[in-house]
Amino acid sequence: MGSATSELPPEARTPLRDTAESGLKIVVVGGFGVGKTTLVRSVSEIRPLNTEEVMTRAGEDVDPVPTESAKTTTTVAFDFGRISLNDRLVLYLFGAPGQKRFWFLWDRLFSGTLGAVVLVDTRRMDDSWYAIDRLEHHGTPFVVAVNRFDGEHAYHSLDEIRTALALPAHVPLIDCDARVRSSGKDVLITLVDHLHHLARERELTA
Amino acid sequence: MSRRPVDVGDPDRLYTITGGRSRADGGAFDLVTLIVSECEPSTGQQSEHVRILELCRHPTAVVEIAAELSLPITVVRILLEDLQATGRITARHPRVAASAALPDSALLTEVLHGLRNL
């Protein structure tokens, strides 16, 4: 997880078009080292940037401050990338840790996201449980993408993974290679396609 | 290369930047709100304000400003409030409200087209 990605010289920046009028958000969530930043990098038009938020007492109930310390703030860092969808719409992809202690960050920073990608490493599937549980509880639409790298295709089928994650049938589950742009793009398309179906269903029953 | 440690138990620098305030007044600026400068920086302006006005000659999201300035989002929001209050920047807010469960399908169709054309 790179932490020194922020200090681009001004001339290296790729500015948005002046017609850009609306920003959209998608969150990529998963355990440590699962490939969130790699996925963001593979589809982003800019080098992924890193920024942070100072969390104050608002986060205390879910991110307890150690009692022996007088510290009242903590910082949370996250990576993000950008995709210009057309002249007006720009999509931001945020890579965020999915563990319990980071949930307060999601609520505060990522409200209004279109949906989420849960990135799974089959060697550490329990890292994904909390994120999936919270997304379901929250009603945030999501897809699950299994990051296949190191040629570990043979070990678990998607069906086995769906069972292991207790993933409901309606949640899309796909393979990907986060290092490959077309694969990362497919993950995003799967998510937005899923969102589109949900939105159509809602509009037809409204 | 390492990031500047802006929050290592000594918040003085941040308080100096924000004129002593620790939180933005309203929830006016989303992470992906696009900021656009309405004027050029002038002499004597606080250096962070100058950097923001330079960055935002083209629309720039709040989160990108924070990354470029290596400052926490909270601090950037406060700086942006100052600039907006004096008419030096304008904000283009996201179309998807924080409270909306799902955006409308027309917007999602547009997003799909954009992704497929990448």
Coordinates of C-alpha atoms in Angstrom, one line a residue, chain A residues 1 21 44 55 63 70-71 79 88-89 97 99 106 111 116 125 131 155 160-161 172 178 187 201:
Chain A
M1 CA 0.0 0.0 0.0
E21 CA -20.1 19.0 -13.6
S44 CA -7.7 5.1 -13.1
M55 CA -11.4 11.6 12.8
D63 CA -13.1 3.1 17.0
A70 CA -5.0 11.4 25.7
K71 CA -5.3 11.3 22.0
D79 CA -6.4 5.7 -1.9
R88 CA -19.8 15.9 -17.7
L89 CA -19.5 12.9 -15.4
P97 CA -10.1 -1.1 4.3
Q99 CA -12.3 -4.2 8.7
W106 CA -17.3 4.6 5.4
S111 CA -22.2 8.3 1.9
A116 CA -19.3 -1.1 -3.6
M125 CA -11.9 -14.9 3.0
A131 CA -17.7 -5.8 4.9
Y155 CA -8.4 -24.0 -5.6
E160 CA -17.6 -22.8 -3.3
I161 CA -16.7 -19.2 -2.6
P172 CA -23.1 -10.8 -8.5
A178 CA -6.9 -6.6 -10.4
V187 CA -15.7 -5.5 -12.4
E201 CA -36.9 -2.7 -10.8

